[in-house]
PDB file of C-alpha atoms in Angstrom:
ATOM      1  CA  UNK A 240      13.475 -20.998 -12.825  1.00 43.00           C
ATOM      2  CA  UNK A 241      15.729 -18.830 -11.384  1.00 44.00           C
ATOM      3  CA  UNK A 242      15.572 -15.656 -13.028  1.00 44.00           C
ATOM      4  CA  UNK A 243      12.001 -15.620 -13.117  1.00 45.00           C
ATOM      5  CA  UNK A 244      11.567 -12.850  -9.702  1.00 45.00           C
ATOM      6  CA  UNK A 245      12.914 -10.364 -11.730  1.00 43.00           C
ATOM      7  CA  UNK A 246      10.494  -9.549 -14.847  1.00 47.00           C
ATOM      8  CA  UNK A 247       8.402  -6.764 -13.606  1.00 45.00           C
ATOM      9  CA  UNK A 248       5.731  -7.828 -16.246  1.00 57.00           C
ATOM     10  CA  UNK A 249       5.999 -11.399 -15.841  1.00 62.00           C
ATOM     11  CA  UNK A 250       3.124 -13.184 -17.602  1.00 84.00           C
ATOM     12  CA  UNK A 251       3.811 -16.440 -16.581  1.00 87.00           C
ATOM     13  CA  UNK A 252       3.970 -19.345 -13.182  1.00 89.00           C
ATOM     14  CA  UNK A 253       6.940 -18.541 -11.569  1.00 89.00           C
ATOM     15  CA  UNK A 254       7.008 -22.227 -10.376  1.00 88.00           C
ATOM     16  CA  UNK A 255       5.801 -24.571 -13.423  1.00 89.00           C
ATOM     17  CA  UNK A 256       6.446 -21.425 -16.201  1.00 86.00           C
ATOM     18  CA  UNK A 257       2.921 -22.201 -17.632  1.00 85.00           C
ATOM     19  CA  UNK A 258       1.923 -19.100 -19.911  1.00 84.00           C
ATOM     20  CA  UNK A 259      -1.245 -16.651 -19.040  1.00 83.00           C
ATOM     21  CA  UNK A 260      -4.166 -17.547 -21.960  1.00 82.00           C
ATOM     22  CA  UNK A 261      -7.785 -17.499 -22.306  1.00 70.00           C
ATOM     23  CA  UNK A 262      -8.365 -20.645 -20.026  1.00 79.00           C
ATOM     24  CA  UNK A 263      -4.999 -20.223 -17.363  1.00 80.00           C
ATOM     25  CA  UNK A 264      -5.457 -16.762 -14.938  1.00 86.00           C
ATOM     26  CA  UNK A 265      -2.480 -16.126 -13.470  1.00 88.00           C
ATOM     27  CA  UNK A 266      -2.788 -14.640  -9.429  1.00 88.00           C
ATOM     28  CA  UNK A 267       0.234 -12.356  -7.972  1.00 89.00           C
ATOM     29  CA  UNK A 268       1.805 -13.350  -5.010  1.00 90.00           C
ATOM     30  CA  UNK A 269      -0.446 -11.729  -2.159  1.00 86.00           C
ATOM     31  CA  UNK A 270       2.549 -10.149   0.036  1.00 88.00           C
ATOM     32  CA  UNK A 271       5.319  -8.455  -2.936  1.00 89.00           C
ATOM     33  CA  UNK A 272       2.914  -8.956  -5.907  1.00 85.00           C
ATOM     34  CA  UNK A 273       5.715  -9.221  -7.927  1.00 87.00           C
ATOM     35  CA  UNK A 274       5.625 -12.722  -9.188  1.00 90.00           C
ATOM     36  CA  UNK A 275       2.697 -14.969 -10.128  1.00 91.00           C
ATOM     37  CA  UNK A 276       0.858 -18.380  -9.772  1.00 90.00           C
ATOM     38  CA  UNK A 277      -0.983 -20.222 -12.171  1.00 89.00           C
ATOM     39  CA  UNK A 278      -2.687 -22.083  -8.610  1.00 88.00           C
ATOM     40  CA  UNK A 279      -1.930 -22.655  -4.910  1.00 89.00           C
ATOM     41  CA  UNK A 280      -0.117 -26.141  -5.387  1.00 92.00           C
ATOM     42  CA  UNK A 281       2.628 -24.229  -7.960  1.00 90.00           C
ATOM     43  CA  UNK A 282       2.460 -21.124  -5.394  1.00 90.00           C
ATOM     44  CA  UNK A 283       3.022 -23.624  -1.985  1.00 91.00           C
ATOM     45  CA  UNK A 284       6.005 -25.773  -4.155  1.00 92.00           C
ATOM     46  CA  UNK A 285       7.799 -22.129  -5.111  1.00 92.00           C
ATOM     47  CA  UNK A 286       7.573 -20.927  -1.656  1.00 91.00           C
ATOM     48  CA  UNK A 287      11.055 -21.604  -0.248  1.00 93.00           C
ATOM     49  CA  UNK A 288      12.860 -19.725  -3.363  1.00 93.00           C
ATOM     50  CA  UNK A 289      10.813 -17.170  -3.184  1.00 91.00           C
ATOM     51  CA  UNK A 290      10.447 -16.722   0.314  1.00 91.00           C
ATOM     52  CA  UNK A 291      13.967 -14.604   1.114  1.00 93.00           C
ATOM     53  CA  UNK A 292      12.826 -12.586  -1.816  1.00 91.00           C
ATOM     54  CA  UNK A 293       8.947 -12.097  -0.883  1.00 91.00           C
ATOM     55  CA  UNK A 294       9.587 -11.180   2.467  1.00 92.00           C
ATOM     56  CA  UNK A 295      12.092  -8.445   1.317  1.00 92.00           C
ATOM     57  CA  UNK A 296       9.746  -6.834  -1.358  1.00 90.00           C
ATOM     58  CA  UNK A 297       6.696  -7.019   0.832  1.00 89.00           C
ATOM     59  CA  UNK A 298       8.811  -4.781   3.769  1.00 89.00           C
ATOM     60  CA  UNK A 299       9.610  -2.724   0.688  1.00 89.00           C
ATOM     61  CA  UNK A 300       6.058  -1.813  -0.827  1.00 87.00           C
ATOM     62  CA  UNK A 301       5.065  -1.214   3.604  1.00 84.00           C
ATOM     63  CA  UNK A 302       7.723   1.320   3.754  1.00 84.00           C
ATOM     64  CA  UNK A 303       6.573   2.883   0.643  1.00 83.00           C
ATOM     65  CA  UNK A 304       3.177   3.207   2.051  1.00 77.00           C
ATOM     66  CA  UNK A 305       4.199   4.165   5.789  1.00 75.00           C
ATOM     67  CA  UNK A 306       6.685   7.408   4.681  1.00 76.00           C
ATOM     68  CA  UNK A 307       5.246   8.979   1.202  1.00 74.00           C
ATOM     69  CA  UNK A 308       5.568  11.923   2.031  1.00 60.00           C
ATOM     70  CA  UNK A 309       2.613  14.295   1.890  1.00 55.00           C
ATOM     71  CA  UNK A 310       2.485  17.590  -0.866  1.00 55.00           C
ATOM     72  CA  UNK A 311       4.968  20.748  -0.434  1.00 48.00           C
ATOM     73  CA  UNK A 312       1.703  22.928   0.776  1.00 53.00           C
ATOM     74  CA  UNK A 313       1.128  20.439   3.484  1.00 64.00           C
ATOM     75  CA  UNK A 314      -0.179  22.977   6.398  1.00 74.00           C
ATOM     76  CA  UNK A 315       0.393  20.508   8.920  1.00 83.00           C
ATOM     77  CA  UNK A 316      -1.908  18.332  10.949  1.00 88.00           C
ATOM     78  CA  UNK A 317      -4.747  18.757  13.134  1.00 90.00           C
ATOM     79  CA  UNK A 318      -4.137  18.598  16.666  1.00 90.00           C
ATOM     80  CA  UNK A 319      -7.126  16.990  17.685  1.00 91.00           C
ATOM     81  CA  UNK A 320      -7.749  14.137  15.132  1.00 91.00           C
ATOM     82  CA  UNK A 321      -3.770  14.349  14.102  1.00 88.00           C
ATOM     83  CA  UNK A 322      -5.146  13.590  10.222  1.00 88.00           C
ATOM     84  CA  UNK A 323      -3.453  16.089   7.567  1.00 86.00           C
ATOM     85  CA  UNK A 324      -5.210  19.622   7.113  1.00 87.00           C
ATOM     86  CA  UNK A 325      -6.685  20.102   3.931  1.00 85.00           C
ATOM     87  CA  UNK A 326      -5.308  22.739   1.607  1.00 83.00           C
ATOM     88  CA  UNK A 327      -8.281  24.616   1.603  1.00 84.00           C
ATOM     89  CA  UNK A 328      -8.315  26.552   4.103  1.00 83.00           C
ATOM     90  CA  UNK A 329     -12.172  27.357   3.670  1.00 86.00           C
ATOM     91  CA  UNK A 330     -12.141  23.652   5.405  1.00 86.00           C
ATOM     92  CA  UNK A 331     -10.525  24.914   8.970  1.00 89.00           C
ATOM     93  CA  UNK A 332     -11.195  26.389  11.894  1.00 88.00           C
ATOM     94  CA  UNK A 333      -8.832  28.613  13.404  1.00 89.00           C
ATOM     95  CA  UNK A 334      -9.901  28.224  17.274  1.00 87.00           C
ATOM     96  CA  UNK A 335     -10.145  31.112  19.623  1.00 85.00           C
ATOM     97  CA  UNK A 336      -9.170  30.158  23.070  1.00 88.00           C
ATOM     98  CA  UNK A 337      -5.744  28.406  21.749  1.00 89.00           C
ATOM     99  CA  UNK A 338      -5.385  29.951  18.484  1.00 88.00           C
ATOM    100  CA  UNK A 339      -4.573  26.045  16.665  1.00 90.00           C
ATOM    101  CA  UNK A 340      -5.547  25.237  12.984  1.00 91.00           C
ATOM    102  CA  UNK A 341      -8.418  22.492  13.666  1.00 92.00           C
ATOM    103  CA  UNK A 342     -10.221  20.417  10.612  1.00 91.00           C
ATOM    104  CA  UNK A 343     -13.620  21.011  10.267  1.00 91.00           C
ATOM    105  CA  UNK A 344     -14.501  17.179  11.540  1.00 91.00           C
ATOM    106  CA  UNK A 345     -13.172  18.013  14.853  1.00 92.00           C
ATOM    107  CA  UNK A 346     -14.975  21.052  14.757  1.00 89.00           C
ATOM    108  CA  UNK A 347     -18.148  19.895  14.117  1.00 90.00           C
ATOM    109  CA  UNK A 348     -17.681  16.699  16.300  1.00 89.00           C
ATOM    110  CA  UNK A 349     -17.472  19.357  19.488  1.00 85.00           C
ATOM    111  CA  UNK A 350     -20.189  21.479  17.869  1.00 88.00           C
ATOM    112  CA  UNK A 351     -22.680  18.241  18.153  1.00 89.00           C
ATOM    113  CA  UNK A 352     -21.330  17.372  21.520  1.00 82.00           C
TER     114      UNK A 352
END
């Protein structure tokens, strides 16, 4: 089944094309999710076609995760814990003796020190 990778909503075994009912539950691939096994023995024979593919689609959805990009009124990130500061600003701590933008975990992390 060669054209089988590239249905998005694919409903069926990519390796024995067995169709999702009742009694047959149909598992994405673990790594690009985008094709599915009706078991591991149909999953383990489909490996080498789908391998090139898999591997390609999985570094695809990492890099999706690793650079979204956070929201325009992003106000940076806190110096201490280098996590994103919140958009309320009712949830920061401008500091005194460096004048930095701190989020209120940090803040009350040194407070209980």
């Amino acid at each position: 089944m060669s054209g089988v990778e590239e249905s998005d909503d694919m409903m069926y075994c990519a390796s024995c094309g067995i169709g999702q009912v009742d009694d047959v539950k149909l598992k994405d691939c673990s790594a690009c999710k985008s094709v599915r096994y009706c078991g591991i023995k149909c999953q383990k024979d489909h490996r080498p076609q789908h391998k090139r593919a898999c591997k390609q689609r999985a570094a695809e959805l990492r890099d999706e995760i690793l650079f979204k990009q956070p929201e325009s009124s992003h106000d940076g990130d806190c110096p201490i814990c280098l996590l994103p500061l919140p958009i309320d600003s009712r949830k920061t701590i401008l500091t005194g003796c460096c004048s930095k933008v701190i989020c209120d975990g940090c803040s009350f992390a040194y407070i209980m020190r």
